Coordinates of C-alpha atoms and ligand atoms in Angstrom, one line a residue:
X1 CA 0.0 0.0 0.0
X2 CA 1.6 3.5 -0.8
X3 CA 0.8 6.4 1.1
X4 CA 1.4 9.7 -0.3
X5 CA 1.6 13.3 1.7
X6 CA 0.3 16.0 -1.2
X7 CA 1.6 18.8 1.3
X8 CA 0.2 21.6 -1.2
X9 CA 1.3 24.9 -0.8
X10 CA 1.8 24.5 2.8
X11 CA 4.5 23.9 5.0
X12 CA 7.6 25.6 6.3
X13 CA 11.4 24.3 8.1
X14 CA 9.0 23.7 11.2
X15 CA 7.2 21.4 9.5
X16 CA 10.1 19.0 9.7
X17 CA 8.7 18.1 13.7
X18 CA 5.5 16.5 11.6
X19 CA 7.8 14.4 9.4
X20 CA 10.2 13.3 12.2
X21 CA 7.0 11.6 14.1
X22 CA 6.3 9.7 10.6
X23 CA 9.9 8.4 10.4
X24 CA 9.4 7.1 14.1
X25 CA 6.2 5.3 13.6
X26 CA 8.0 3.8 10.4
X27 CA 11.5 2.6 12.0
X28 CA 8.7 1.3 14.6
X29 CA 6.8 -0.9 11.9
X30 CA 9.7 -1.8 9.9
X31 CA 8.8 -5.1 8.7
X32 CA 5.3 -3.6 8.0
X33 CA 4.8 -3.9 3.8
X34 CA 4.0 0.3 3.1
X35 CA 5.6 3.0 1.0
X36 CA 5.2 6.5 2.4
X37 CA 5.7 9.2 -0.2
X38 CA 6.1 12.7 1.4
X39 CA 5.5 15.9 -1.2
X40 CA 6.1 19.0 0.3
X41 CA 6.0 22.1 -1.2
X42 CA 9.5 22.4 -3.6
X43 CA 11.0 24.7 -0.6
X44 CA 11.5 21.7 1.9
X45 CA 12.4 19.1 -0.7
X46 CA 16.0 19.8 0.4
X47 CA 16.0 19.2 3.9
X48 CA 12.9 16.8 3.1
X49 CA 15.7 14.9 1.5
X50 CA 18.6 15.0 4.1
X51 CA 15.9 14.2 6.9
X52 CA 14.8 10.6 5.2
X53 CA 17.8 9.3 4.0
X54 CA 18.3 5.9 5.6
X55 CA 14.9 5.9 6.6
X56 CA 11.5 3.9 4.3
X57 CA 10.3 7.0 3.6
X58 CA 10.8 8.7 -0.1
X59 CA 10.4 12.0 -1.3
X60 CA 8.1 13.2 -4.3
X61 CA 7.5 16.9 -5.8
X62 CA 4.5 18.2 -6.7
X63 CA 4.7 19.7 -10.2
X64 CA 7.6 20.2 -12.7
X65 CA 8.1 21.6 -16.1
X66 CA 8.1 19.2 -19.1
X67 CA 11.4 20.1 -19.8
X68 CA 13.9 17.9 -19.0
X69 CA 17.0 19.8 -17.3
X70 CA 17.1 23.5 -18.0
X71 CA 15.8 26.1 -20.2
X72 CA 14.6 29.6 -19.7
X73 CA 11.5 29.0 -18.1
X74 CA 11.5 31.4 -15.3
X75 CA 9.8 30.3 -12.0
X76 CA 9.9 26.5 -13.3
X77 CA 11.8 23.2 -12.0
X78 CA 12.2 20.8 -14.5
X79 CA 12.5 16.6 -13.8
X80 CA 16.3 16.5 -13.6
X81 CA 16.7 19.4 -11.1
X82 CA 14.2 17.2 -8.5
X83 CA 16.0 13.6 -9.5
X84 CA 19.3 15.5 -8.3
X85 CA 17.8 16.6 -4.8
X86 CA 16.8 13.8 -3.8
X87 CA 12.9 13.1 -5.2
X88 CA 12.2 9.8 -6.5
X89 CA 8.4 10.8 -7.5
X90 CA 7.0 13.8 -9.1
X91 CA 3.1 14.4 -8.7
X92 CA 1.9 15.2 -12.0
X93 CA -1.8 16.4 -13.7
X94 CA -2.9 17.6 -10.2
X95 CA -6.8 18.8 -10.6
X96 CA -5.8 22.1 -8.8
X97 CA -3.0 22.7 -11.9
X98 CA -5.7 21.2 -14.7
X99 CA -7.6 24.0 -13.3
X100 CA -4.9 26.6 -13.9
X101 CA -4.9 25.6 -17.6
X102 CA -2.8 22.5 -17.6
X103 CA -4.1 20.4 -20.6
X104 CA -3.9 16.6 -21.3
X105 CA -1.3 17.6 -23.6
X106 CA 1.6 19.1 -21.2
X107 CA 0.7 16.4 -18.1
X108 CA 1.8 13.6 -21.1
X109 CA 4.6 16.1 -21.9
X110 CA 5.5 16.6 -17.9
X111 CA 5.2 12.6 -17.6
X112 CA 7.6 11.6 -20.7
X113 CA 10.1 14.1 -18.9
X114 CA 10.0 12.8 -15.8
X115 CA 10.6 9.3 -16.8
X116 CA 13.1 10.3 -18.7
X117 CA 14.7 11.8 -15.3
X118 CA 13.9 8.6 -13.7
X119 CA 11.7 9.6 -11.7
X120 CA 8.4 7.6 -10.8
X121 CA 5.3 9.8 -11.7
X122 CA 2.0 9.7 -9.4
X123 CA -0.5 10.6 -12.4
X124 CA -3.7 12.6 -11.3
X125 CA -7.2 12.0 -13.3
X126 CA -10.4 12.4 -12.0
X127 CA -13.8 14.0 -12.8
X128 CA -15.7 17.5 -12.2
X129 CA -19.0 17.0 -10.2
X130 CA -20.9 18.0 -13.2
X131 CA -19.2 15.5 -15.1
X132 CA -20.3 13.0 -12.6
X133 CA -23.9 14.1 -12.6
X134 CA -24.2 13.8 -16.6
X135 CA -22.5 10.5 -15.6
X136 CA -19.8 11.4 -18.2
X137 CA -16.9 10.1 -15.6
X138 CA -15.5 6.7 -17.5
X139 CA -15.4 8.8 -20.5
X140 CA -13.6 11.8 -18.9
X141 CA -11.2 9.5 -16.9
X142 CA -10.8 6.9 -20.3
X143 CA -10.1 10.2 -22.2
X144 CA -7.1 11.6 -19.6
X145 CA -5.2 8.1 -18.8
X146 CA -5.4 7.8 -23.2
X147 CA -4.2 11.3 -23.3
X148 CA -1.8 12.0 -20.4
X149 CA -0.2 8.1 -21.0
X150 CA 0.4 8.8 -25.1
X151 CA 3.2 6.2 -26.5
X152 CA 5.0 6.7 -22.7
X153 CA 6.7 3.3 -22.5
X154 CA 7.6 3.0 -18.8
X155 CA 4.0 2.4 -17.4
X156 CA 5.2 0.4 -14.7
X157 CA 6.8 3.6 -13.4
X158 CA 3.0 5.1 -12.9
X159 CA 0.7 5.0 -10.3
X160 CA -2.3 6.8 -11.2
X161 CA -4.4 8.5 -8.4
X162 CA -8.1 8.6 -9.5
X163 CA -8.7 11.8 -7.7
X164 CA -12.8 13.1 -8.1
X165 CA -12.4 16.8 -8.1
X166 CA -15.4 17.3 -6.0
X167 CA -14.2 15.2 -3.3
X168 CA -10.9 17.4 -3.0
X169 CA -10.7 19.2 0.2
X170 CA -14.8 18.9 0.7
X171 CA -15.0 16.1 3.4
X172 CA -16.9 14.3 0.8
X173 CA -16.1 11.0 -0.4
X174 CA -17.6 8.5 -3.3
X175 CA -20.0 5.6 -2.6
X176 CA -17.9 2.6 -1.3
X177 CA -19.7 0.9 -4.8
X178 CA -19.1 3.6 -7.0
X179 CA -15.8 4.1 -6.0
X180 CA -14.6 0.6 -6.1
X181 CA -16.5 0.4 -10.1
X182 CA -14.5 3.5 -11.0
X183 CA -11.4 2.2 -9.8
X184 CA -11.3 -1.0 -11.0
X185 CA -12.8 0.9 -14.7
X186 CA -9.3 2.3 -14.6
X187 CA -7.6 -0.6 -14.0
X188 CA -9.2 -1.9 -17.2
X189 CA -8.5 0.7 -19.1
X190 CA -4.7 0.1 -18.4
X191 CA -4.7 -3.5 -18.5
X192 CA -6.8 -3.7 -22.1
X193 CA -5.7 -0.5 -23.3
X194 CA -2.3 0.1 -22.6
X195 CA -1.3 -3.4 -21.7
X196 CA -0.4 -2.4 -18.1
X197 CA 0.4 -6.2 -16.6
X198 CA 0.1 -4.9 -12.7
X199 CA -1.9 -1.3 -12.8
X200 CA -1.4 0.5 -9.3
X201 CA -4.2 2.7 -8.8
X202 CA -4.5 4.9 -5.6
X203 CA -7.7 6.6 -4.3
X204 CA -7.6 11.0 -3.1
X205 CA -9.4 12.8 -2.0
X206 CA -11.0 13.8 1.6
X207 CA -9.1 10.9 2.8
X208 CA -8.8 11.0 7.2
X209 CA -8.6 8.8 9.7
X210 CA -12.2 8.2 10.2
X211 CA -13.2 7.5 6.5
X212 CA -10.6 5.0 5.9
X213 CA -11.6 3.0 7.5
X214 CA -14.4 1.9 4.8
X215 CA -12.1 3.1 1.9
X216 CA -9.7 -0.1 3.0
X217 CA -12.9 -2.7 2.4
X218 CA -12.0 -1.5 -1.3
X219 CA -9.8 -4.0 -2.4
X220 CA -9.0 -2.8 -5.8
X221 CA -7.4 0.3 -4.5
X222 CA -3.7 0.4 -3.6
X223 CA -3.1 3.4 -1.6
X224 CA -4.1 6.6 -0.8
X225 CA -3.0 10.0 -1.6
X226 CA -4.1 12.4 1.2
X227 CA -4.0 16.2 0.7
X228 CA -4.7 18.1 4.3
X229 CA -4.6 14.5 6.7
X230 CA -1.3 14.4 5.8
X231 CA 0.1 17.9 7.4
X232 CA -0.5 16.3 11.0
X233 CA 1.6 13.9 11.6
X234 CA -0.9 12.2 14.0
X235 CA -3.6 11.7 11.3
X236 CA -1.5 10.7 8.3
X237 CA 0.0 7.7 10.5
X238 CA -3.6 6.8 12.0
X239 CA -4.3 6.7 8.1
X240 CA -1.7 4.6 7.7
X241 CA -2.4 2.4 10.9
X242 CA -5.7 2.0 10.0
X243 CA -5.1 0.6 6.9
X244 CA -2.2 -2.0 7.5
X245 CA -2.1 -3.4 11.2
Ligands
PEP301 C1 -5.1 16.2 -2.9 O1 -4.9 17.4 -3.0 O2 -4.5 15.4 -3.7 C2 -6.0 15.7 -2.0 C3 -6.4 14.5 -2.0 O3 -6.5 16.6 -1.0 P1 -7.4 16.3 0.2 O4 -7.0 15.0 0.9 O5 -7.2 17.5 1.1 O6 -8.8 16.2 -0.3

């Protein structure tokens, strides 16, 4: 099970208590079978990075530029720059970027880069509540892994977060059912479509300690990537307690 901390645009050197009380809990449950993905905001990755080594933990960014190593692309980080500080994953096709104008395009761009880099990309796709509700969401989600996964070789270095938009930072989750359907329709899609032998697809959105708790019955679903639980360090480890002891 992977569990990955989407930090967001949060976080600052103090933040580094929260993390030290995640590295505990995992020295503690060493021979536990879990991956813990920390992405803080591209501030920390630095001392992020000094802070896990010898540790379980690995460190992921959450956005780069598609490309590769350098260019004149002011206020941008491209793949190679995060591979050399220490990230091992790069978030990438984030709704909250979509928003911004990010097209299927540029996340299939952004993911060819970053494999190039050798980095492992955690690929975002998910559906607007309107989408939903003209139950358009196997077509929007078919339409983004088609798009954003375009002749990219590597698929074993994806896991793909099926993140519903409407469930980010709302407290609202999907129907145990409809979740479950929706995850293992992606799972299809990658096996039959893009000849994916061993798909790894993790749930986000509105994921806590409390709600997990039914989100683990889902068996299809292998890990979580949790967006405000994770600042605390008490509720991103009760996350991950909850889910594997
Ligand atoms: C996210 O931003 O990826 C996310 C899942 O956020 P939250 O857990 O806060 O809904």
């Amino acid at each position: 099970m992977y569990f990955i901390a989407n930090w967001k645009m949060y976080g600052d050197l103090k933040s580094i208590k929260s993390l030290n009380k995640v590295i505990k809990f995992t020295r503690l449950n060493k021979r536990k079978k879990f991956k813990i993905i920390y992405c803080p905001p591209y501030t920390l990755l630095d001392s992020f990075s000094k802070k896990i080594k010898k540790t379980k933990i690995e460190l992921g960014a959450q956005n780069c530029h598609f490309e590769i190593s350098n260019g004149p692309f002011t206020g941008s980080i491209s793949p190679t720059m995060l591979k050399k500080i220490g990230s091992n994953y790069v978030i990438i096709g984030h709704s909250e970027n979509r928003s911004t104008g990010e097209t299927n395009a540029e996340v299939n761009k952004k993911i060819k880069s970053s494999i190039k880099s050798n980095l492992k990309v955690i690929f975002c796709i998910g559906e607007t509540l309107i989408e939903k509700r003209k139950k358009l969401t196997n077509k929007i989600l078919y339409k983004q892994i088609l798009k954003g996964l375009y002749k990219i070789k590597n698929l074993n270095k994806i896991l793909v977060a099926y993140e519903p938009i409407w469930s980010i930072g709302t407290g609202v989750i999907p129907k145990i059912d409809d979740l479950d359907k929706n995850v293992t329709f992606i799972k299809n899609v990658l096996k039959k479509h893009l000849k994916v032998k061993n798909p790894k697809v993790l749930y986000g959105g509105s994921v806590n300690p409390k709600n997990v708790e039914n989100l683990v019955s889902i068996k299809a679903i292998d890990g979580f990537l949790v967006g405000g639980a994770s600042q605390k360090a008490k509720n991103f480890i009760d996350i991950v307690k909850k889910t594997i002891i």
